[in-house]
Amino acid sequence: MNKKKIKVFSAIQPSGSLTIGNYISVLRHWKKMQKKYQCIFCIADLHSLTSLHKEDNFLRKKSILDTLAIYLACGVNPKKSIIFVQSSVHEHSSLNWILNCHTYYNELIRMTQFKNKIFHVTEKINTGLFNYPTLMAADILLYQTDKVHVGRDQKQHIELTRNIATRFNSRYGKIFKIPELLIYNLGSKIMSLMDPRKKMSKSDLNKKNVIFLLENSKEILKKIKCSITDSDVPPKISFDSIYKPGISNLLEILSALVGKSIHELEQHFIKKSYSDLKKEVYHSVDMHISKIQKKFFIYRKDKDFLKKIFLQGTNKASKIAKKNLKKVYKSLGLF
Ligand code: TYM
């Protein structure tokens, strides 16, 4: 198949500020990906409603525009790719309902992300959080996606999407393309700085765990300096995610950002200290983040330009979504 015809879908939730984890596993690849594939980049604002706090509503529009400006600052080009906000293409919600009716309770209850979330959430759990993976499936299947680009934490949701699509097709004929998973292994799960056994997450209450893309240099330095390593004597800078999760995480961040293999870095750091490693991690993170921020602030100032991009993206996405939803309606005997 002509590479350009291969459709890649990816999305990020605009809940708060994006992190170095989002950047390393997905965002940093998107510029290059546009040369190879037909890309659809979504801002998944409906997903962000699952952790709804009243005060978030005032920030939501800002977060959506920030996210778009970050996409652009990372090299996403609206002339090459479709960029749109999920809530402005209503077909996502319609297909979501239909897919809910083709997803089993037992499948959703098995989702690791849901199980982790309900374990930590103190307030009442809304059913949106439970149904979240079927909305993801709707996002993906609505565009007859060939490849879904995500970090490792989303792998299970993509497997579920494939199962739902296969089930739907076996009942009603070939309606959906079965999407493949696209994960770039290196950096596909960046861990939190103070607790490197859990994923770095933008919603983490302890901000010391997270490096945000819009954070200032001083703050980043402080966080990296405080990141957890280990107490090996003499210090040993080697990759071992079980026994040395903190060092492994820092090595992985560095490897992804400087383009050197983990093995090369291990050689480079022989007889060096943990603070040497942290210094190099800081410099590479700071270099990437300051480049992004420079462009971000230019794009972010021009709200009209950002809104125009959304409008154009929504038109393009809607056309595809309408056509595919029609096909689904027809298969179900709906008008
Ligand atoms: P979200 O917003 O949590 O994360 C966006 C993308 O970044 C990846 N990611 C990470 N990768 C490595 N290390 C980390 N610490 C880290 N944190 C996040 C995620 O795997 C994801 O690829 N539900 C999705 C958004 C979404 C979506 C979709 C994605 C909605 N619909 C359809 C793909 C296809 C989410 O909340 O991602």
mmCIF file of C-alpha atoms and ligand atoms in Angstrom:
data_model
loop_
_atom_site.group_PDB
_atom_site.id
_atom_site.type_symbol
_atom_site.label_atom_id
_atom_site.label_comp_id
_atom_site.label_asym_id
_atom_site.label_seq_id
_atom_site.Cartn_x
_atom_site.Cartn_y
_atom_site.Cartn_z
ATOM 1 C CA MET A 1 0.000 0.000 0.000
ATOM 2 C CA ASN A 2 1.131 3.540 -0.738
ATOM 3 C CA LYS A 3 2.623 4.716 2.587
ATOM 4 C CA LYS A 4 0.814 8.044 2.371
ATOM 5 C CA LYS A 5 -2.481 6.188 2.239
ATOM 6 C CA ILE A 6 -1.776 4.530 5.600
ATOM 7 C CA LYS A 7 -3.838 6.374 8.165
ATOM 8 C CA VAL A 8 -2.389 7.013 11.618
ATOM 9 C CA PHE A 9 -4.572 8.264 14.474
ATOM 10 C CA SER A 10 -3.335 9.665 17.747
ATOM 11 C CA ALA A 11 -4.742 11.845 20.510
ATOM 12 C CA ILE A 12 -3.885 13.523 23.781
ATOM 13 C CA GLN A 13 -6.229 14.606 26.562
ATOM 14 C CA PRO A 14 -6.068 18.341 27.228
ATOM 15 C CA SER A 15 -6.245 17.841 30.960
ATOM 16 C CA GLY A 16 -3.678 20.206 32.404
ATOM 17 C CA SER A 17 -0.268 20.690 30.930
ATOM 18 C CA LEU A 18 1.393 18.049 28.752
ATOM 19 C CA THR A 19 4.435 16.222 30.081
ATOM 20 C CA ILE A 20 7.835 15.060 28.918
ATOM 21 C CA GLY A 21 6.251 11.562 28.877
ATOM 22 C CA ASN A 22 3.704 12.672 26.257
ATOM 23 C CA TYR A 23 6.508 14.315 24.298
ATOM 24 C CA ILE A 24 8.953 11.422 24.354
ATOM 25 C CA SER A 25 6.501 8.640 23.551
ATOM 26 C CA VAL A 26 4.252 10.321 21.000
ATOM 27 C CA LEU A 27 4.633 14.044 20.228
ATOM 28 C CA ARG A 28 8.289 13.987 19.215
ATOM 29 C CA HIS A 29 7.505 11.456 16.472
ATOM 30 C CA TRP A 30 4.641 13.310 14.842
ATOM 31 C CA LYS A 31 6.689 15.735 12.701
ATOM 32 C CA LYS A 32 8.471 12.877 10.926
ATOM 33 C CA MET A 33 5.375 10.692 10.828
ATOM 34 C CA GLN A 34 3.601 13.244 8.633
ATOM 35 C CA LYS A 35 6.078 12.535 5.823
ATOM 36 C CA LYS A 36 5.245 8.862 5.853
ATOM 37 C CA TYR A 37 1.576 8.636 6.764
ATOM 38 C CA GLN A 38 -1.746 10.408 6.502
ATOM 39 C CA CYS A 39 -2.019 11.598 10.104
ATOM 40 C CA ILE A 40 -5.047 12.524 12.180
ATOM 41 C CA PHE A 41 -4.189 14.226 15.456
ATOM 42 C CA CYS A 42 -7.048 14.728 17.861
ATOM 43 C CA ILE A 43 -7.353 16.728 21.074
ATOM 44 C CA ALA A 44 -9.447 14.397 23.213
ATOM 45 C CA ASP A 45 -11.412 16.930 25.248
ATOM 46 C CA LEU A 46 -14.375 14.597 25.871
ATOM 47 C CA HIS A 47 -12.007 12.186 27.568
ATOM 48 C CA SER A 48 -10.915 14.941 29.914
ATOM 49 C CA LEU A 49 -14.478 15.172 31.279
ATOM 50 C CA THR A 50 -13.999 11.861 33.071
ATOM 51 C CA SER A 51 -12.033 13.623 35.786
ATOM 52 C CA LEU A 52 -14.431 16.517 36.030
ATOM 53 C CA HIS A 53 -13.941 19.168 38.646
ATOM 54 C CA LYS A 54 -16.010 22.300 38.428
ATOM 55 C CA GLU A 55 -12.953 24.540 38.482
ATOM 56 C CA ASP A 56 -11.472 22.659 35.489
ATOM 57 C CA ASN A 57 -14.215 24.017 33.239
ATOM 58 C CA PHE A 58 -12.744 27.507 33.367
ATOM 59 C CA LEU A 59 -9.405 26.122 32.307
ATOM 60 C CA ARG A 60 -10.633 23.710 29.646
ATOM 61 C CA LYS A 61 -10.640 26.143 26.684
ATOM 62 C CA LYS A 62 -7.206 27.362 27.698
ATOM 63 C CA SER A 63 -5.898 23.788 27.928
ATOM 64 C CA ILE A 64 -7.313 22.932 24.494
ATOM 65 C CA LEU A 65 -5.611 25.950 22.890
ATOM 66 C CA ASP A 66 -2.376 25.222 24.791
ATOM 67 C CA THR A 67 -2.449 21.651 23.507
ATOM 68 C CA LEU A 68 -2.925 22.779 19.921
ATOM 69 C CA ALA A 69 -0.064 25.295 20.236
ATOM 70 C CA ILE A 70 2.142 22.496 21.606
ATOM 71 C CA TYR A 71 1.216 20.222 18.685
ATOM 72 C CA LEU A 72 2.281 23.005 16.303
ATOM 73 C CA ALA A 73 5.435 23.772 18.273
ATOM 74 C CA CYS A 74 6.394 20.095 17.952
ATOM 75 C CA GLY A 75 6.148 20.340 14.193
ATOM 76 C CA VAL A 76 2.617 19.175 13.429
ATOM 77 C CA ASN A 77 1.645 20.888 10.195
ATOM 78 C CA PRO A 78 -2.071 21.540 9.565
ATOM 79 C CA LYS A 79 -1.412 21.490 5.817
ATOM 80 C CA LYS A 80 -0.149 17.920 6.058
ATOM 81 C CA SER A 81 -2.281 16.515 8.867
ATOM 82 C CA ILE A 82 -5.786 16.783 10.223
ATOM 83 C CA ILE A 83 -5.865 18.428 13.654
ATOM 84 C CA PHE A 84 -9.184 18.703 15.441
ATOM 85 C CA VAL A 85 -10.995 18.778 18.774
ATOM 86 C CA GLN A 86 -12.948 15.620 19.585
ATOM 87 C CA SER A 87 -16.084 17.380 20.903
ATOM 88 C CA SER A 88 -16.543 19.350 17.685
ATOM 89 C CA VAL A 89 -17.070 16.159 15.654
ATOM 90 C CA HIS A 90 -20.315 14.823 17.120
ATOM 91 C CA GLU A 91 -19.983 11.463 15.401
ATOM 92 C CA HIS A 92 -17.525 10.399 18.133
ATOM 93 C CA SER A 93 -20.265 10.423 20.751
ATOM 94 C CA SER A 94 -22.766 8.674 18.465
ATOM 95 C CA LEU A 95 -20.381 5.874 17.612
ATOM 96 C CA ASN A 96 -19.377 5.659 21.262
ATOM 97 C CA TRP A 97 -22.941 4.717 22.213
ATOM 98 C CA ILE A 98 -23.159 2.134 19.455
ATOM 99 C CA LEU A 99 -19.862 0.573 20.508
ATOM 100 C CA ASN A 100 -20.971 0.542 24.144
ATOM 101 C CA CYS A 101 -23.750 -1.740 23.013
ATOM 102 C CA HIS A 102 -21.155 -4.064 21.514
ATOM 103 C CA THR A 103 -18.743 -4.099 24.448
ATOM 104 C CA TYR A 104 -19.072 -6.384 27.436
ATOM 105 C CA TYR A 105 -19.058 -5.243 31.029
ATOM 106 C CA ASN A 106 -16.451 -7.931 31.742
ATOM 107 C CA GLU A 107 -14.131 -6.457 29.155
ATOM 108 C CA LEU A 108 -14.264 -2.962 30.608
ATOM 109 C CA ILE A 109 -13.886 -4.080 34.203
ATOM 110 C CA ARG A 110 -10.598 -5.751 33.231
ATOM 111 C CA MET A 111 -8.988 -2.519 32.016
ATOM 112 C CA THR A 112 -5.869 -1.883 34.094
ATOM 113 C CA GLN A 113 -6.102 1.893 33.781
ATOM 114 C CA PHE A 114 -9.663 1.840 35.168
ATOM 115 C CA LYS A 115 -8.659 -0.458 38.020
ATOM 116 C CA ASN A 116 -5.716 1.810 38.923
ATOM 117 C CA LYS A 117 -7.833 4.947 38.705
ATOM 118 C CA ILE A 118 -10.642 3.716 40.942
ATOM 119 C CA PHE A 119 -8.075 2.566 43.445
ATOM 120 C CA HIS A 120 -6.725 6.105 43.796
ATOM 121 C CA VAL A 121 -9.880 8.186 43.307
ATOM 122 C CA THR A 122 -11.469 9.317 46.545
ATOM 123 C CA GLU A 123 -14.669 10.810 45.113
ATOM 124 C CA LYS A 124 -17.546 8.913 43.477
ATOM 125 C CA ILE A 125 -16.613 7.161 40.252
ATOM 126 C CA ASN A 126 -18.501 8.296 37.151
ATOM 127 C CA THR A 127 -19.423 5.787 34.467
ATOM 128 C CA GLY A 128 -17.559 7.891 31.886
ATOM 129 C CA LEU A 129 -14.363 6.638 33.479
ATOM 130 C CA PHE A 130 -15.617 3.088 33.029
ATOM 131 C CA ASN A 131 -16.700 3.628 29.400
ATOM 132 C CA TYR A 132 -13.617 5.613 28.475
ATOM 133 C CA PRO A 133 -12.055 2.783 26.382
ATOM 134 C CA THR A 134 -15.151 2.553 24.149
ATOM 135 C CA LEU A 135 -14.894 6.288 23.430
ATOM 136 C CA MET A 136 -11.278 5.652 22.466
ATOM 137 C CA ALA A 137 -12.449 2.830 20.208
ATOM 138 C CA ALA A 138 -14.950 5.206 18.595
ATOM 139 C CA ASP A 139 -12.208 7.810 18.000
ATOM 140 C CA ILE A 140 -10.079 5.244 16.238
ATOM 141 C CA LEU A 141 -12.667 3.259 14.275
ATOM 142 C CA LEU A 142 -14.507 6.333 13.009
ATOM 143 C CA TYR A 143 -11.574 7.114 10.710
ATOM 144 C CA GLN A 144 -10.871 3.578 9.422
ATOM 145 C CA THR A 145 -7.491 3.941 11.086
ATOM 146 C CA ASP A 146 -4.630 1.665 10.019
ATOM 147 C CA LYS A 147 -2.301 2.423 12.926
ATOM 148 C CA VAL A 148 -2.896 3.932 16.353
ATOM 149 C CA HIS A 149 0.091 5.688 17.812
ATOM 150 C CA VAL A 150 0.227 5.571 21.622
ATOM 151 C CA GLY A 151 2.455 5.028 24.636
ATOM 152 C CA ARG A 152 2.628 1.643 26.358
ATOM 153 C CA ASP A 153 -0.049 2.513 28.945
ATOM 154 C CA GLN A 154 -2.693 2.585 26.193
ATOM 155 C CA LYS A 155 -1.832 -0.798 24.689
ATOM 156 C CA GLN A 156 -4.672 -2.623 26.417
ATOM 157 C CA HIS A 157 -7.214 -0.074 25.145
ATOM 158 C CA ILE A 158 -6.063 -0.612 21.564
ATOM 159 C CA GLU A 159 -6.344 -4.384 21.986
ATOM 160 C CA LEU A 160 -9.909 -3.862 23.203
ATOM 161 C CA THR A 161 -10.608 -1.619 20.185
ATOM 162 C CA ARG A 162 -9.453 -4.412 17.901
ATOM 163 C CA ASN A 163 -11.704 -6.900 19.691
ATOM 164 C CA ILE A 164 -14.746 -4.625 19.462
ATOM 165 C CA ALA A 165 -14.116 -3.974 15.766
ATOM 166 C CA THR A 166 -13.639 -7.671 15.019
ATOM 167 C CA ARG A 167 -16.856 -8.529 16.889
ATOM 168 C CA PHE A 168 -18.793 -5.803 15.064
ATOM 169 C CA ASN A 169 -17.491 -6.970 11.672
ATOM 170 C CA SER A 170 -18.326 -10.592 12.402
ATOM 171 C CA ARG A 171 -21.932 -9.556 13.109
ATOM 172 C CA TYR A 172 -22.573 -7.013 10.360
ATOM 173 C CA GLY A 173 -19.949 -7.497 7.626
ATOM 174 C CA LYS A 174 -16.707 -5.638 6.979
ATOM 175 C CA ILE A 175 -17.547 -2.264 8.489
ATOM 176 C CA PHE A 176 -14.367 -1.315 10.356
ATOM 177 C CA LYS A 177 -10.689 -1.601 9.546
ATOM 178 C CA ILE A 178 -8.915 -3.486 12.342
ATOM 179 C CA PRO A 179 -6.290 -1.006 13.569
ATOM 180 C CA GLU A 180 -2.734 -1.944 14.410
ATOM 181 C CA LEU A 181 -0.818 -0.708 17.395
ATOM 182 C CA LEU A 182 2.063 1.690 16.726
ATOM 183 C CA ILE A 183 4.421 2.052 19.681
ATOM 184 C CA TYR A 184 8.010 3.268 19.524
ATOM 185 C CA ASN A 185 9.511 1.145 22.230
ATOM 186 C CA LEU A 186 12.146 3.547 23.547
ATOM 187 C CA GLY A 187 10.451 6.010 25.896
ATOM 188 C CA SER A 188 7.020 4.451 25.554
ATOM 189 C CA LYS A 189 6.536 4.545 29.327
ATOM 190 C CA ILE A 190 8.305 7.344 31.164
ATOM 191 C CA MET A 191 8.087 6.876 34.896
ATOM 192 C CA SER A 192 7.501 9.402 37.644
ATOM 193 C CA LEU A 193 10.595 11.116 39.086
ATOM 194 C CA MET A 194 10.024 10.473 42.791
ATOM 195 C CA ASP A 195 8.302 7.123 42.410
ATOM 196 C CA PRO A 196 9.805 5.455 39.330
ATOM 197 C CA ARG A 197 7.632 2.360 39.685
ATOM 198 C CA LYS A 198 4.604 4.300 38.467
ATOM 199 C CA LYS A 199 3.943 6.133 35.202
ATOM 200 C CA MET A 200 4.578 9.861 34.948
ATOM 201 C CA SER A 201 1.127 11.352 34.681
ATOM 202 C CA LYS A 202 -0.110 14.906 34.073
ATOM 203 C CA SER A 203 -2.794 14.421 36.705
ATOM 204 C CA ASP A 204 -0.347 13.400 39.449
ATOM 205 C CA LEU A 205 -1.090 15.367 42.608
ATOM 206 C CA ASN A 206 2.588 15.441 43.474
ATOM 207 C CA LYS A 207 4.005 17.813 40.881
ATOM 208 C CA LYS A 208 7.565 16.807 41.815
ATOM 209 C CA ASN A 209 6.901 13.567 39.929
ATOM 210 C CA VAL A 210 6.295 15.271 36.614
ATOM 211 C CA ILE A 211 8.195 17.423 34.124
ATOM 212 C CA PHE A 212 5.741 19.629 32.252
ATOM 213 C CA LEU A 213 6.451 20.929 28.756
ATOM 214 C CA LEU A 214 5.565 24.483 29.767
ATOM 215 C CA GLU A 215 7.624 24.503 32.925
ATOM 216 C CA ASN A 216 10.549 26.862 33.481
ATOM 217 C CA SER A 217 14.132 25.748 33.411
ATOM 218 C CA LYS A 218 14.814 26.339 37.126
ATOM 219 C CA GLU A 219 11.866 24.196 38.158
ATOM 220 C CA ILE A 220 12.969 21.385 35.829
ATOM 221 C CA LEU A 221 16.478 21.460 37.262
ATOM 222 C CA LYS A 222 15.103 21.243 40.802
ATOM 223 C CA LYS A 223 12.884 18.290 39.949
ATOM 224 C CA ILE A 224 15.605 16.335 38.148
ATOM 225 C CA LYS A 225 18.057 16.997 40.995
ATOM 226 C CA CYS A 226 15.505 15.571 43.468
ATOM 227 C CA SER A 227 14.589 12.541 41.333
ATOM 228 C CA ILE A 228 14.995 9.178 43.040
ATOM 229 C CA THR A 229 18.045 7.117 42.124
ATOM 230 C CA ASP A 230 19.384 4.423 44.481
ATOM 231 C CA SER A 231 22.030 3.930 47.127
ATOM 232 C CA ASP A 232 24.419 1.586 45.289
ATOM 233 C CA VAL A 233 28.034 2.036 46.368
ATOM 234 C CA PRO A 234 29.923 2.646 44.188
ATOM 235 C CA PRO A 235 27.197 4.208 42.032
ATOM 236 C CA LYS A 236 26.319 2.136 39.012
ATOM 237 C CA ILE A 237 24.671 3.725 35.996
ATOM 238 C CA SER A 238 23.108 0.804 34.189
ATOM 239 C CA PHE A 239 19.666 -0.109 32.878
ATOM 240 C CA ASP A 240 17.675 -2.434 35.106
ATOM 241 C CA SER A 241 14.029 -1.463 35.390
ATOM 242 C CA ILE A 242 13.385 -3.888 38.279
ATOM 243 C CA TYR A 243 16.312 -3.171 40.608
ATOM 244 C CA LYS A 244 17.286 0.302 39.397
ATOM 245 C CA PRO A 245 14.016 1.896 38.203
ATOM 246 C CA GLY A 246 15.078 5.499 38.870
ATOM 247 C CA ILE A 247 18.393 5.240 37.017
ATOM 248 C CA SER A 248 16.734 3.286 34.191
ATOM 249 C CA ASN A 249 14.098 5.983 33.789
ATOM 250 C CA LEU A 250 16.711 8.748 33.594
ATOM 251 C CA LEU A 251 18.736 6.709 31.095
ATOM 252 C CA GLU A 252 15.663 6.137 28.967
ATOM 253 C CA ILE A 253 14.764 9.840 28.946
ATOM 254 C CA LEU A 254 18.327 10.734 27.976
ATOM 255 C CA SER A 255 18.569 8.040 25.335
ATOM 256 C CA ALA A 256 15.351 9.173 23.660
ATOM 257 C CA LEU A 257 16.353 12.834 23.694
ATOM 258 C CA VAL A 258 19.985 12.592 22.575
ATOM 259 C CA GLY A 259 19.506 9.700 20.154
ATOM 260 C CA LYS A 260 22.161 7.462 21.745
ATOM 261 C CA SER A 261 21.450 3.849 22.672
ATOM 262 C CA ILE A 262 21.136 2.844 26.317
ATOM 263 C CA HIS A 263 24.283 0.726 25.876
ATOM 264 C CA GLU A 264 26.289 3.704 24.584
ATOM 265 C CA LEU A 265 25.114 5.760 27.555
ATOM 266 C CA GLU A 266 26.030 3.016 30.034
ATOM 267 C CA GLN A 267 29.561 3.028 28.577
ATOM 268 C CA HIS A 268 29.726 6.813 28.684
ATOM 269 C CA PHE A 269 28.739 6.896 32.367
ATOM 270 C CA ILE A 270 31.183 4.253 33.631
ATOM 271 C CA LYS A 271 32.895 5.669 36.744
ATOM 272 C CA LYS A 272 30.636 8.739 36.695
ATOM 273 C CA SER A 273 28.303 9.836 39.448
ATOM 274 C CA TYR A 274 24.510 9.998 39.619
ATOM 275 C CA SER A 275 24.759 13.762 39.650
ATOM 276 C CA ASP A 276 26.671 13.604 36.329
ATOM 277 C CA LEU A 277 23.762 11.611 34.908
ATOM 278 C CA LYS A 278 21.233 14.092 36.263
ATOM 279 C CA LYS A 279 23.177 17.024 34.810
ATOM 280 C CA GLU A 280 23.097 15.502 31.329
ATOM 281 C CA VAL A 281 19.439 14.591 31.635
ATOM 282 C CA TYR A 282 18.647 18.152 32.672
ATOM 283 C CA HIS A 283 20.582 19.657 29.738
ATOM 284 C CA SER A 284 18.879 17.451 27.179
ATOM 285 C CA VAL A 285 15.389 17.994 28.638
ATOM 286 C CA ASP A 286 15.963 21.733 28.899
ATOM 287 C CA MET A 287 17.205 21.971 25.325
ATOM 288 C CA HIS A 288 14.136 20.204 23.929
ATOM 289 C CA ILE A 289 11.687 22.030 26.155
ATOM 290 C CA SER A 290 13.080 25.486 25.512
ATOM 291 C CA LYS A 291 12.884 24.926 21.742
ATOM 292 C CA ILE A 292 9.246 23.865 22.101
ATOM 293 C CA GLN A 293 8.416 26.775 24.382
ATOM 294 C CA LYS A 294 9.917 29.359 22.014
ATOM 295 C CA LYS A 295 7.590 28.242 19.230
ATOM 296 C CA PHE A 296 4.691 27.577 21.612
ATOM 297 C CA PHE A 297 4.513 31.193 22.785
ATOM 298 C CA ILE A 298 4.496 32.508 19.206
ATOM 299 C CA TYR A 299 1.594 30.221 18.185
ATOM 300 C CA ARG A 300 -0.268 30.665 21.452
ATOM 301 C CA LYS A 301 -0.481 34.446 21.032
ATOM 302 C CA ASP A 302 -2.498 34.140 17.832
ATOM 303 C CA LYS A 303 -5.879 32.804 18.959
ATOM 304 C CA ASP A 304 -7.536 33.524 15.596
ATOM 305 C CA PHE A 305 -4.919 31.441 13.824
ATOM 306 C CA LEU A 306 -5.447 28.561 16.274
ATOM 307 C CA LYS A 307 -9.220 28.708 15.877
ATOM 308 C CA LYS A 308 -8.858 28.701 12.086
ATOM 309 C CA ILE A 309 -6.797 25.526 12.308
ATOM 310 C CA PHE A 310 -9.512 23.904 14.407
ATOM 311 C CA LEU A 311 -12.203 24.931 11.968
ATOM 312 C CA GLN A 312 -10.335 23.519 8.988
ATOM 313 C CA GLY A 313 -9.458 20.335 10.893
ATOM 314 C CA THR A 314 -13.043 19.862 12.065
ATOM 315 C CA ASN A 315 -14.328 20.167 8.502
ATOM 316 C CA LYS A 316 -11.906 17.555 7.233
ATOM 317 C CA ALA A 317 -12.451 15.175 10.165
ATOM 318 C CA SER A 318 -16.247 15.573 10.004
ATOM 319 C CA LYS A 319 -16.346 14.558 6.348
ATOM 320 C CA ILE A 320 -14.595 11.255 7.069
ATOM 321 C CA ALA A 321 -16.503 10.663 10.307
ATOM 322 C CA LYS A 322 -19.924 11.287 8.715
ATOM 323 C CA LYS A 323 -19.248 8.885 5.875
ATOM 324 C CA ASN A 324 -18.141 6.109 8.208
ATOM 325 C CA LEU A 325 -20.902 6.618 10.743
ATOM 326 C CA LYS A 326 -23.424 6.393 7.899
ATOM 327 C CA LYS A 327 -21.979 3.013 6.990
ATOM 328 C CA VAL A 328 -22.370 1.888 10.621
ATOM 329 C CA TYR A 329 -25.975 3.175 10.828
ATOM 330 C CA LYS A 330 -26.828 1.337 7.636
ATOM 331 C CA SER A 331 -25.372 -1.906 8.959
ATOM 332 C CA LEU A 332 -27.550 -1.605 12.068
ATOM 333 C CA GLY A 333 -30.746 -0.690 10.237
ATOM 334 C CA LEU A 334 -30.750 2.876 11.611
ATOM 335 C CA PHE A 335 -31.846 5.854 9.513
HETATM 336 P P1 TYM B 1 -3.026 10.791 27.509
HETATM 337 O O1 TYM B 1 -3.490 12.166 27.267
HETATM 338 O O2 TYM B 1 -2.974 10.285 28.891
HETATM 339 O O3 TYM B 1 -1.596 10.598 26.880
HETATM 340 C C1 TYM B 1 -1.348 10.925 25.518
HETATM 341 C C2 TYM B 1 -0.333 9.962 24.937
HETATM 342 O O4 TYM B 1 0.857 10.012 25.714
HETATM 343 C C3 TYM B 1 1.164 8.709 26.200
HETATM 344 N N1 TYM B 1 1.699 8.858 27.560
HETATM 345 C C4 TYM B 1 2.895 8.433 27.930
HETATM 346 N N2 TYM B 1 3.860 7.806 27.251
HETATM 347 C C5 TYM B 1 4.991 7.510 27.933
HETATM 348 N N3 TYM B 1 5.182 7.785 29.228
HETATM 349 C C6 TYM B 1 4.244 8.411 29.946
HETATM 350 N N4 TYM B 1 4.441 8.675 31.230
HETATM 351 C C7 TYM B 1 3.020 8.765 29.298
HETATM 352 N N5 TYM B 1 1.883 9.382 29.699
HETATM 353 C C8 TYM B 1 1.087 9.417 28.612
HETATM 354 C C9 TYM B 1 -0.128 7.922 26.177
HETATM 355 O O5 TYM B 1 0.123 6.551 26.020
HETATM 356 C C10 TYM B 1 -0.831 8.516 24.977
HETATM 357 O O6 TYM B 1 -0.445 7.871 23.800
HETATM 358 N N6 TYM B 1 -7.004 8.192 26.184
HETATM 359 C C11 TYM B 1 -5.808 8.788 25.683
HETATM 360 C C12 TYM B 1 -6.078 9.812 24.577
HETATM 361 C C13 TYM B 1 -6.904 9.259 23.484
HETATM 362 C C14 TYM B 1 -6.450 8.433 22.432
HETATM 363 C C15 TYM B 1 -7.610 8.164 21.643
HETATM 364 C C16 TYM B 1 -5.195 7.932 22.073
HETATM 365 C C17 TYM B 1 -8.238 9.453 23.340
HETATM 366 N N7 TYM B 1 -8.666 8.791 22.222
HETATM 367 C C18 TYM B 1 -7.512 7.344 20.505
HETATM 368 C C19 TYM B 1 -5.118 7.133 20.922
HETATM 369 C C20 TYM B 1 -6.276 6.866 20.171
HETATM 370 C C21 TYM B 1 -5.105 9.486 26.828
HETATM 371 O O7 TYM B 1 -5.688 9.820 27.813
HETATM 372 O O8 TYM B 1 -3.837 9.776 26.608
#
